[in-house]
PDB file of C-alpha atoms in Angstrom:
ATOM      1  CA  UNK A   1      -6.818 -12.874  15.269  1.00 89.00           C
ATOM      2  CA  UNK A   2      -8.432 -13.075  11.851  1.00 92.00           C
ATOM      3  CA  UNK A   3      -6.114 -13.512   8.895  1.00 92.00           C
ATOM      4  CA  UNK A   4      -6.254 -12.937   5.171  1.00 93.00           C
ATOM      5  CA  UNK A   5      -4.114 -14.133   2.306  1.00 90.00           C
ATOM      6  CA  UNK A   6      -2.160 -11.578   0.312  1.00 86.00           C
ATOM      7  CA  UNK A   7      -1.511 -12.361  -3.311  1.00 86.00           C
ATOM      8  CA  UNK A   8      -1.054 -15.871  -4.634  1.00 87.00           C
ATOM      9  CA  UNK A   9       2.120 -16.963  -2.867  1.00 84.00           C
ATOM     10  CA  UNK A  10       0.289 -18.179   0.217  1.00 83.00           C
ATOM     11  CA  UNK A  11       1.376 -15.266   2.395  1.00 85.00           C
ATOM     12  CA  UNK A  12      -1.121 -15.109   5.253  1.00 88.00           C
ATOM     13  CA  UNK A  13      -1.153 -12.068   7.532  1.00 89.00           C
ATOM     14  CA  UNK A  14      -3.388 -10.657  10.231  1.00 92.00           C
ATOM     15  CA  UNK A  15      -6.395  -8.801   8.851  1.00 94.00           C
ATOM     16  CA  UNK A  16      -5.097  -5.623  10.424  1.00 94.00           C
ATOM     17  CA  UNK A  17      -1.460  -4.632  10.481  1.00 93.00           C
ATOM     18  CA  UNK A  18       0.295  -2.107  12.668  1.00 91.00           C
ATOM     19  CA  UNK A  19       1.558   1.024  10.923  1.00 86.00           C
ATOM     20  CA  UNK A  20       4.631   2.543  12.532  1.00 83.00           C
ATOM     21  CA  UNK A  21       5.018   5.831  10.666  1.00 79.00           C
ATOM     22  CA  UNK A  22       3.610   7.870  13.535  1.00 76.00           C
ATOM     23  CA  UNK A  23       6.065   6.493  16.037  1.00 80.00           C
ATOM     24  CA  UNK A  24       9.174   8.556  15.265  1.00 69.00           C
ATOM     25  CA  UNK A  25       8.085  12.033  14.256  1.00 64.00           C
ATOM     26  CA  UNK A  26       5.770  12.284  11.281  1.00 67.00           C
ATOM     27  CA  UNK A  27       2.708  13.063  13.344  1.00 69.00           C
ATOM     28  CA  UNK A  28       2.546  15.106  16.522  1.00 64.00           C
ATOM     29  CA  UNK A  29       5.665  16.681  17.892  1.00 63.00           C
ATOM     30  CA  UNK A  30       8.844  15.818  19.744  1.00 65.00           C
ATOM     31  CA  UNK A  31       6.990  16.721  22.928  1.00 67.00           C
ATOM     32  CA  UNK A  32       4.379  14.040  22.352  1.00 71.00           C
ATOM     33  CA  UNK A  33       6.733  11.380  20.987  1.00 76.00           C
ATOM     34  CA  UNK A  34       6.982   8.457  23.379  1.00 78.00           C
ATOM     35  CA  UNK A  35       9.354   5.699  22.316  1.00 80.00           C
ATOM     36  CA  UNK A  36       8.617   3.555  25.356  1.00 84.00           C
ATOM     37  CA  UNK A  37       4.897   3.552  24.588  1.00 86.00           C
ATOM     38  CA  UNK A  38       5.609   2.952  20.893  1.00 85.00           C
ATOM     39  CA  UNK A  39       7.600  -0.193  21.610  1.00 85.00           C
ATOM     40  CA  UNK A  40       4.948  -1.325  24.107  1.00 89.00           C
ATOM     41  CA  UNK A  41       2.374  -0.838  21.360  1.00 90.00           C
ATOM     42  CA  UNK A  42       4.314  -3.016  18.923  1.00 87.00           C
ATOM     43  CA  UNK A  43       4.628  -5.733  21.560  1.00 88.00           C
ATOM     44  CA  UNK A  44       0.944  -5.528  22.424  1.00 92.00           C
ATOM     45  CA  UNK A  45       0.080  -5.845  18.755  1.00 91.00           C
ATOM     46  CA  UNK A  46       2.233  -8.945  18.326  1.00 88.00           C
ATOM     47  CA  UNK A  47       0.735 -10.414  21.498  1.00 90.00           C
ATOM     48  CA  UNK A  48      -2.730  -9.785  20.060  1.00 93.00           C
ATOM     49  CA  UNK A  49      -1.814 -11.781  16.979  1.00 91.00           C
ATOM     50  CA  UNK A  50      -0.817  -9.001  14.609  1.00 91.00           C
ATOM     51  CA  UNK A  51       1.657 -10.498  12.156  1.00 87.00           C
ATOM     52  CA  UNK A  52       2.030  -7.527   9.820  1.00 87.00           C
ATOM     53  CA  UNK A  53       4.166  -4.657  11.081  1.00 85.00           C
ATOM     54  CA  UNK A  54       4.656  -1.905   8.541  1.00 81.00           C
ATOM     55  CA  UNK A  55       7.765   0.223   8.747  1.00 75.00           C
ATOM     56  CA  UNK A  56      10.376   1.736   6.453  1.00 66.00           C
ATOM     57  CA  UNK A  57      13.971   2.829   6.483  1.00 60.00           C
ATOM     58  CA  UNK A  58      12.920   6.424   6.309  1.00 58.00           C
ATOM     59  CA  UNK A  59      11.068   6.104   9.596  1.00 61.00           C
ATOM     60  CA  UNK A  60      14.617   5.976  10.919  1.00 56.00           C
ATOM     61  CA  UNK A  61      15.215   4.807  14.478  1.00 54.00           C
ATOM     62  CA  UNK A  62      11.804   3.320  14.982  1.00 54.00           C
ATOM     63  CA  UNK A  63      12.369   0.849  12.168  1.00 52.00           C
ATOM     64  CA  UNK A  64      15.050  -1.005  14.052  1.00 55.00           C
ATOM     65  CA  UNK A  65      13.017  -0.827  17.238  1.00 59.00           C
ATOM     66  CA  UNK A  66      10.073  -2.302  15.418  1.00 58.00           C
ATOM     67  CA  UNK A  67      12.229  -5.158  14.196  1.00 59.00           C
ATOM     68  CA  UNK A  68      13.454  -5.879  17.715  1.00 61.00           C
ATOM     69  CA  UNK A  69      10.106  -5.437  19.433  1.00 60.00           C
ATOM     70  CA  UNK A  70       8.187  -7.499  16.919  1.00 57.00           C
ATOM     71  CA  UNK A  71      10.772 -10.239  17.298  1.00 54.00           C
ATOM     72  CA  UNK A  72      10.304 -10.663  21.027  1.00 46.00           C
ATOM     73  CA  UNK A  73       8.060 -13.647  20.504  1.00 44.00           C
ATOM     74  CA  UNK A  74       8.742 -16.659  18.362  1.00 36.00           C
ATOM     75  CA  UNK A  75       5.679 -16.132  16.190  1.00 41.00           C
ATOM     76  CA  UNK A  76       5.438 -15.994  12.443  1.00 46.00           C
ATOM     77  CA  UNK A  77       5.223 -12.425  11.358  1.00 52.00           C
ATOM     78  CA  UNK A  78       5.760 -10.261   8.379  1.00 59.00           C
ATOM     79  CA  UNK A  79       7.698  -7.055   8.546  1.00 61.00           C
ATOM     80  CA  UNK A  80       6.601  -4.979   5.606  1.00 59.00           C
ATOM     81  CA  UNK A  81       9.137  -2.379   4.601  1.00 55.00           C
ATOM     82  CA  UNK A  82       8.306   0.506   2.380  1.00 52.00           C
ATOM     83  CA  UNK A  83      10.940   0.354  -0.314  1.00 47.00           C
ATOM     84  CA  UNK A  84       9.681   3.370  -2.232  1.00 46.00           C
ATOM     85  CA  UNK A  85      12.625   5.530  -1.219  1.00 46.00           C
ATOM     86  CA  UNK A  86      14.964   2.950  -2.697  1.00 46.00           C
ATOM     87  CA  UNK A  87      12.943   2.524  -5.861  1.00 44.00           C
ATOM     88  CA  UNK A  88      13.267   6.252  -6.473  1.00 47.00           C
ATOM     89  CA  UNK A  89      16.979   6.235  -5.779  1.00 48.00           C
ATOM     90  CA  UNK A  90      18.652   5.612  -9.165  1.00 49.00           C
ATOM     91  CA  UNK A  91      21.885   4.585  -7.443  1.00 52.00           C
ATOM     92  CA  UNK A  92      20.256   1.926  -5.301  1.00 46.00           C
ATOM     93  CA  UNK A  93      21.154  -1.697  -6.019  1.00 47.00           C
ATOM     94  CA  UNK A  94      19.519  -4.439  -3.982  1.00 41.00           C
TER      95      UNK A  94
ATOM     96  CA  UNK B   1      -5.200 -10.291 -10.666  1.00 77.00           C
ATOM     97  CA  UNK B   2      -4.286 -12.073  -7.466  1.00 83.00           C
ATOM     98  CA  UNK B   3      -2.653  -8.991  -6.001  1.00 88.00           C
ATOM     99  CA  UNK B   4      -3.250  -8.350  -2.316  1.00 89.00           C
ATOM    100  CA  UNK B   5      -3.877  -4.842  -1.076  1.00 90.00           C
ATOM    101  CA  UNK B   6      -2.300  -3.410   2.056  1.00 90.00           C
ATOM    102  CA  UNK B   7      -4.458  -0.363   2.721  1.00 91.00           C
ATOM    103  CA  UNK B   8      -2.307   2.192   4.499  1.00 86.00           C
ATOM    104  CA  UNK B   9      -3.691   5.303   6.132  1.00 84.00           C
ATOM    105  CA  UNK B  10      -6.961   3.505   6.853  1.00 86.00           C
ATOM    106  CA  UNK B  11      -7.760   6.266   9.346  1.00 89.00           C
ATOM    107  CA  UNK B  12      -6.552   8.984   6.976  1.00 84.00           C
ATOM    108  CA  UNK B  13      -3.695  10.036   9.245  1.00 81.00           C
ATOM    109  CA  UNK B  14      -5.948  10.272  12.256  1.00 82.00           C
ATOM    110  CA  UNK B  15      -8.647  12.302  10.527  1.00 85.00           C
ATOM    111  CA  UNK B  16     -11.206   9.500  10.825  1.00 87.00           C
ATOM    112  CA  UNK B  17     -10.435   8.929  14.501  1.00 85.00           C
ATOM    113  CA  UNK B  18     -12.593  11.951  15.257  1.00 80.00           C
ATOM    114  CA  UNK B  19      -9.910  13.239  17.610  1.00 82.00           C
ATOM    115  CA  UNK B  20      -8.338  15.898  15.366  1.00 78.00           C
ATOM    116  CA  UNK B  21      -9.072  19.604  15.373  1.00 75.00           C
ATOM    117  CA  UNK B  22      -6.180  20.992  13.314  1.00 72.00           C
ATOM    118  CA  UNK B  23      -3.358  23.004  14.849  1.00 75.00           C
ATOM    119  CA  UNK B  24      -0.522  20.776  13.667  1.00 79.00           C
ATOM    120  CA  UNK B  25       3.084  21.581  14.483  1.00 78.00           C
ATOM    121  CA  UNK B  26       5.375  22.460  11.585  1.00 76.00           C
ATOM    122  CA  UNK B  27       7.155  19.094  11.600  1.00 75.00           C
ATOM    123  CA  UNK B  28       3.849  17.223  11.534  1.00 76.00           C
ATOM    124  CA  UNK B  29       3.198  15.634   8.132  1.00 76.00           C
ATOM    125  CA  UNK B  30      -0.378  16.920   8.261  1.00 81.00           C
ATOM    126  CA  UNK B  31       0.655  20.566   8.551  1.00 80.00           C
ATOM    127  CA  UNK B  32       1.483  20.363   4.816  1.00 80.00           C
ATOM    128  CA  UNK B  33      -1.160  17.958   3.510  1.00 85.00           C
ATOM    129  CA  UNK B  34      -3.984  19.731   1.611  1.00 85.00           C
ATOM    130  CA  UNK B  35      -6.600  17.533   3.259  1.00 87.00           C
ATOM    131  CA  UNK B  36      -5.786  19.063   6.631  1.00 82.00           C
ATOM    132  CA  UNK B  37      -5.779  22.737   5.628  1.00 85.00           C
ATOM    133  CA  UNK B  38      -8.332  25.459   6.298  1.00 87.00           C
ATOM    134  CA  UNK B  39     -11.631  24.993   4.530  1.00 92.00           C
ATOM    135  CA  UNK B  40     -10.700  21.494   3.422  1.00 88.00           C
ATOM    136  CA  UNK B  41     -10.241  20.476   7.026  1.00 90.00           C
ATOM    137  CA  UNK B  42     -13.482  22.156   8.079  1.00 92.00           C
ATOM    138  CA  UNK B  43     -15.353  20.242   5.402  1.00 91.00           C
ATOM    139  CA  UNK B  44     -13.646  16.976   6.217  1.00 90.00           C
ATOM    140  CA  UNK B  45     -14.340  17.291   9.926  1.00 92.00           C
ATOM    141  CA  UNK B  46     -18.034  17.655   9.109  1.00 93.00           C
ATOM    142  CA  UNK B  47     -17.792  14.385   7.196  1.00 91.00           C
ATOM    143  CA  UNK B  48     -16.184  12.832  10.252  1.00 92.00           C
ATOM    144  CA  UNK B  49     -19.098  14.018  12.386  1.00 94.00           C
ATOM    145  CA  UNK B  50     -21.424  12.121  10.058  1.00 94.00           C
ATOM    146  CA  UNK B  51     -19.188   9.085  10.427  1.00 94.00           C
ATOM    147  CA  UNK B  52     -19.347   9.508  14.187  1.00 94.00           C
ATOM    148  CA  UNK B  53     -23.161   9.559  14.087  1.00 95.00           C
ATOM    149  CA  UNK B  54     -23.364   6.333  12.105  1.00 95.00           C
ATOM    150  CA  UNK B  55     -20.769   4.686  14.333  1.00 95.00           C
ATOM    151  CA  UNK B  56     -22.587   5.722  17.505  1.00 95.00           C
ATOM    152  CA  UNK B  57     -25.823   4.311  16.173  1.00 94.00           C
ATOM    153  CA  UNK B  58     -24.330   0.845  15.830  1.00 93.00           C
ATOM    154  CA  UNK B  59     -22.221   1.093  18.971  1.00 95.00           C
ATOM    155  CA  UNK B  60     -18.729   1.726  17.679  1.00 95.00           C
ATOM    156  CA  UNK B  61     -16.215   4.556  17.410  1.00 95.00           C
ATOM    157  CA  UNK B  62     -15.546   6.426  14.139  1.00 95.00           C
ATOM    158  CA  UNK B  63     -12.134   4.748  13.852  1.00 94.00           C
ATOM    159  CA  UNK B  64     -13.589   1.280  14.300  1.00 96.00           C
ATOM    160  CA  UNK B  65     -16.209   1.907  11.656  1.00 95.00           C
ATOM    161  CA  UNK B  66     -13.665   3.349   9.205  1.00 94.00           C
ATOM    162  CA  UNK B  67     -11.420   0.301   9.545  1.00 96.00           C
ATOM    163  CA  UNK B  68     -14.377  -2.067   9.244  1.00 96.00           C
ATOM    164  CA  UNK B  69     -15.443  -0.366   6.031  1.00 95.00           C
ATOM    165  CA  UNK B  70     -11.993  -0.796   4.478  1.00 94.00           C
ATOM    166  CA  UNK B  71     -12.015  -4.475   5.395  1.00 95.00           C
ATOM    167  CA  UNK B  72     -15.522  -4.914   4.003  1.00 94.00           C
ATOM    168  CA  UNK B  73     -14.400  -3.813   0.544  1.00 92.00           C
ATOM    169  CA  UNK B  74     -12.782  -7.132  -0.300  1.00 92.00           C
ATOM    170  CA  UNK B  75     -11.305 -10.280   1.168  1.00 92.00           C
ATOM    171  CA  UNK B  76      -7.995  -9.437  -0.517  1.00 93.00           C
ATOM    172  CA  UNK B  77      -7.551  -6.269   1.576  1.00 95.00           C
ATOM    173  CA  UNK B  78      -5.790  -5.887   4.892  1.00 95.00           C
ATOM    174  CA  UNK B  79      -5.827  -2.558   6.731  1.00 95.00           C
ATOM    175  CA  UNK B  80      -2.878  -0.870   8.344  1.00 93.00           C
ATOM    176  CA  UNK B  81      -3.806   0.885  11.540  1.00 92.00           C
ATOM    177  CA  UNK B  82      -1.174   3.394  12.487  1.00 88.00           C
ATOM    178  CA  UNK B  83      -0.866   4.143  16.145  1.00 89.00           C
ATOM    179  CA  UNK B  84       1.823   4.534  18.772  1.00 87.00           C
ATOM    180  CA  UNK B  85      -0.499   4.041  21.737  1.00 90.00           C
ATOM    181  CA  UNK B  86      -1.720   0.790  23.258  1.00 94.00           C
ATOM    182  CA  UNK B  87      -5.112   2.307  24.040  1.00 93.00           C
ATOM    183  CA  UNK B  88      -5.696   3.180  20.378  1.00 92.00           C
ATOM    184  CA  UNK B  89      -4.404  -0.207  19.274  1.00 95.00           C
ATOM    185  CA  UNK B  90      -6.979  -1.922  21.492  1.00 95.00           C
ATOM    186  CA  UNK B  91      -9.739   0.335  20.172  1.00 94.00           C
ATOM    187  CA  UNK B  92      -8.747  -0.269  16.572  1.00 94.00           C
ATOM    188  CA  UNK B  93      -8.485  -4.048  16.919  1.00 96.00           C
ATOM    189  CA  UNK B  94     -12.122  -4.120  18.011  1.00 95.00           C
ATOM    190  CA  UNK B  95     -12.955  -3.037  14.475  1.00 95.00           C
ATOM    191  CA  UNK B  96     -12.663  -6.735  13.631  1.00 96.00           C
ATOM    192  CA  UNK B  97     -15.901  -7.304  15.567  1.00 94.00           C
ATOM    193  CA  UNK B  98     -17.935  -4.798  13.548  1.00 94.00           C
ATOM    194  CA  UNK B  99     -20.552  -6.379  11.314  1.00 91.00           C
ATOM    195  CA  UNK B 100     -21.751  -3.909   8.723  1.00 92.00           C
ATOM    196  CA  UNK B 101     -25.218  -4.361   7.286  1.00 93.00           C
ATOM    197  CA  UNK B 102     -25.808  -3.628   3.624  1.00 93.00           C
ATOM    198  CA  UNK B 103     -27.606  -0.445   4.676  1.00 94.00           C
ATOM    199  CA  UNK B 104     -24.630   0.675   6.802  1.00 93.00           C
ATOM    200  CA  UNK B 105     -22.343  -0.011   3.869  1.00 92.00           C
ATOM    201  CA  UNK B 106     -24.519   1.949   1.487  1.00 94.00           C
ATOM    202  CA  UNK B 107     -24.615   4.900   3.860  1.00 94.00           C
ATOM    203  CA  UNK B 108     -20.831   4.865   4.134  1.00 94.00           C
ATOM    204  CA  UNK B 109     -20.492   4.579   0.357  1.00 93.00           C
ATOM    205  CA  UNK B 110     -22.372   7.861   0.049  1.00 93.00           C
ATOM    206  CA  UNK B 111     -20.456   9.562   2.850  1.00 93.00           C
ATOM    207  CA  UNK B 112     -17.102   8.585   1.359  1.00 91.00           C
ATOM    208  CA  UNK B 113     -17.941   8.653  -2.334  1.00 91.00           C
ATOM    209  CA  UNK B 114     -15.062   9.787  -4.571  1.00 89.00           C
ATOM    210  CA  UNK B 115     -14.608  13.514  -4.061  1.00 88.00           C
ATOM    211  CA  UNK B 116     -16.409  13.583  -0.712  1.00 88.00           C
ATOM    212  CA  UNK B 117     -13.213  14.343   1.151  1.00 87.00           C
ATOM    213  CA  UNK B 118     -11.703  17.731   0.270  1.00 85.00           C
ATOM    214  CA  UNK B 119      -8.049  18.111  -0.539  1.00 85.00           C
ATOM    215  CA  UNK B 120      -5.415  15.691  -1.764  1.00 83.00           C
ATOM    216  CA  UNK B 121      -3.549  13.282   0.454  1.00 80.00           C
ATOM    217  CA  UNK B 122      -0.200  14.882  -0.266  1.00 81.00           C
ATOM    218  CA  UNK B 123       1.105  18.179  -1.542  1.00 81.00           C
ATOM    219  CA  UNK B 124       1.735  18.588  -5.292  1.00 81.00           C
ATOM    220  CA  UNK B 125       5.330  17.428  -5.169  1.00 78.00           C
ATOM    221  CA  UNK B 126       4.478  14.215  -3.358  1.00 77.00           C
ATOM    222  CA  UNK B 127       1.375  13.587  -5.465  1.00 79.00           C
ATOM    223  CA  UNK B 128       3.612  13.637  -8.527  1.00 78.00           C
ATOM    224  CA  UNK B 129       5.508  10.723  -6.991  1.00 76.00           C
ATOM    225  CA  UNK B 130       2.508   8.555  -6.127  1.00 74.00           C
ATOM    226  CA  UNK B 131      -0.074   9.359  -8.803  1.00 61.00           C
ATOM    227  CA  UNK B 132       1.667   8.139 -11.923  1.00 54.00           C
TER     228      UNK B 132
END
């Protein structure tokens, strides 16, 4: 897997990352949603050398699945989490 | 500035896969995105057909070519490929093998010049959140 360096902190990630937004329900319909295939896709990506898995709290259930599935191998990986919903929440404190 | 770019929506929510024809269900994000409505969608699908022609000429799929173009725009860019299917994942990962010539790149620059895709990415309310 090819990698690239993001920013200046030495963070190196796979040149393509896996986006998980479509896994729960933002695209398609409940009829086409397939959690088993989604998790298999995350695992296949990690096995292929993908070290950037993009998810967010507001993707709900799939976020925790992504964390578990991407952690099934002891490889370095980066789990990017879209924090925009928190940034816009004036009550949020990290 | 030393800032890395994580390019999300590299396939424009499936538009550039060449597999869409509209008809989204109400809870589908795209049912409300201007880019996927009516005449905008008709126009955009014609653009995708042009993408498909270029991709076929060099032996790749529209999705593979779209991803390759994003990656060709700078060494500080990584592309997010959103999929929930292993078959699409495998297809998209082969984008890493695409070698674009300068002529291919120039052709794609014209096809996807600013304004070449009709309709915003999000509706007005969401655009107000991202475009500021």
